[in-house]
Amino acid sequence: MTTFRTIDDLEPGQRLLVRIDVNAAVEDGTVKDSRRFARHAETIRELLADDHAVALLAHQGRPGRDTFVSLEQHADILADHLDHPVEFVADTYGEDALAAIDDLESGDVLLLENVRMCDEELPEEPPDAKAETDLVRTLAPAFDAYVGDAYSAAHRSHASIVGFPRVMDACAGRVMEREYTAITAVRDREFDGPVTMILGGTKAEDVIPIIERLDDVVDRFCLGGVVGELFLRADGHDVGYDVGETSLFDHQWDDHRDRLERSLNAYRDRLRLPSDLAYEDDDGERAEVVVEGLEKDRPFLDVGSETADRYVDVVEDSAAAFVKGSLGVFEDERFAKGTVAVVSAMADSDCFTVVGGGDTARVVELYDFDDDDFSRVTVAGGAYVRALTGDSLVGVEVLEEGSLK
Ligand SMILES: Nc1ncnc2c1ncn2[C@@H]1O[C@H](COP(=O)(O)OP(=O)(O)O)[C@@H](O)[C@H]1O
Ligand SMILES: O=C(OP(=O)(O)O)[C@H](O)COP(=O)(O)O
């Protein structure tokens, strides 16, 4: 059950300001298409069917980074997904933007320039302070209502996320609504059987809080990836060290050793650790070795087959399964086995399944799964982790507090 209004509650034919999140990878200046564009296109398509005029507000990158670019290319990518023109204006709330907004008619879509080019957008401040910014005070009167659809940025107290709902009629778009519904389900424990989390990837600081804070609602945590190796190290195995060129392990061990050891001791009965690991042998082939008695003299790039089978069994016996972070370097087919085995088991299962993590969700298209194979493939990274651990998202809170007149 959602606790905010949605686009179903809008009267048709309105002038809408719609905050989306199409923050994307940028390679050599080229903006890469992603699931985020396709998902927001679904919201926009529904709004157009109801004769609304739509102005889109979004960000890309952060000032000072290579990914901090204009949204001009984003307009073309969105237009392709929508099969409908998306006008772009290289201005966010100045004269050019206001003139373009003024020209908007029912069925039109306009994308405003990268909102992080406005100084007032980024500093994290409470919603009421954000509502006082020139950005919000200038744009709000030009619209009938605000649609918050940027779930993956809803953990940020930025002007375009939290300022507008303070001063305008506001509701959630379809991306916000569906992500919220799928991801908050874990806290409310709506499952009739064991809940499993597959936790891997490279970031211990993402994974440890999930274990610490969800120990009461998750029955089994299956660990892999760099994080799995760090837990093996905490368990006294001779792995989870940097060897050769890697610099993934030792600094994380220094930063998180206490929490790793504490989690292992506190939740040992719920944690499943890899029993074998895979590596690249001298011929460039995948090879495997059992963890017991192992000496780490090479980088490990995946969990082994025995571990994959054990985790598949756990998923098959679950009422709900969530993934955050991959079990190995799935981008290389030789080391995708663990991740793909577990994700396949989720796809084949009737249980409630969420695949998440900014990088990890790419396994879905890389290995020919379909979004519909899962209850949810989330487009959120940081927001997914926060929601999983029960943190509220400020961008959701303002929608819950606001209401349509
Ligand atoms: N053993 C490993 N060694 C190096 N990288 C790994 C290993 N296991 C997983 N990874 C990497 O972890 C990444 C996904 O995890 P991460 O970026 O932490 O999570 P998220 O999906 O939340 O962005 C993948 O790109 C994968 O290549
Ligand atoms: O891509 C995003 O977050 P994510 O990398 O956690 O998925 C959002 O657009 C938020 O961007 P930010 O982390 O620069 O505030």
XYZ file of C-alpha atoms in Angstrom, residues 1-2 4 39 151 174-191 197 320-322 352-355 374-379 384 387-388:
40
model
C 0.000 0.000 0.000
C 1.360 3.385 -0.934
C 1.180 9.007 -1.198
C 11.117 3.199 -17.044
C 13.021 7.182 -6.786
C 4.921 5.218 -11.766
C 8.645 4.603 -11.200
C 8.439 6.053 -7.688
C 5.256 4.141 -6.920
C 6.469 0.760 -8.173
C 9.951 0.946 -6.693
C 8.560 2.048 -3.357
C 5.995 -0.729 -3.285
C 8.497 -3.442 -4.227
C 11.361 -2.387 -2.007
C 9.638 -1.396 1.204
C 7.909 -4.779 1.233
C 10.926 -6.307 2.965
C 10.584 -4.173 6.081
C 6.942 -5.002 6.503
C 7.702 -8.703 6.117
C 4.825 -9.588 3.859
C 6.303 -13.001 3.072
C 19.484 -11.785 0.530
C 11.494 -13.787 -1.080
C 14.974 -13.212 -2.499
C 16.818 -9.921 -2.937
C 9.082 -12.446 -4.515
C 12.325 -11.316 -6.162
C 14.193 -8.028 -6.442
C 17.404 -7.559 -8.421
C 11.461 -10.759 -11.434
C 9.074 -8.963 -9.111
C 11.297 -5.924 -9.518
C 14.543 -4.961 -11.200
C 15.274 -1.735 -9.399
C 16.890 1.258 -11.099
C 17.721 0.740 -2.736
C 15.171 1.414 1.667
C 16.301 -2.168 2.304
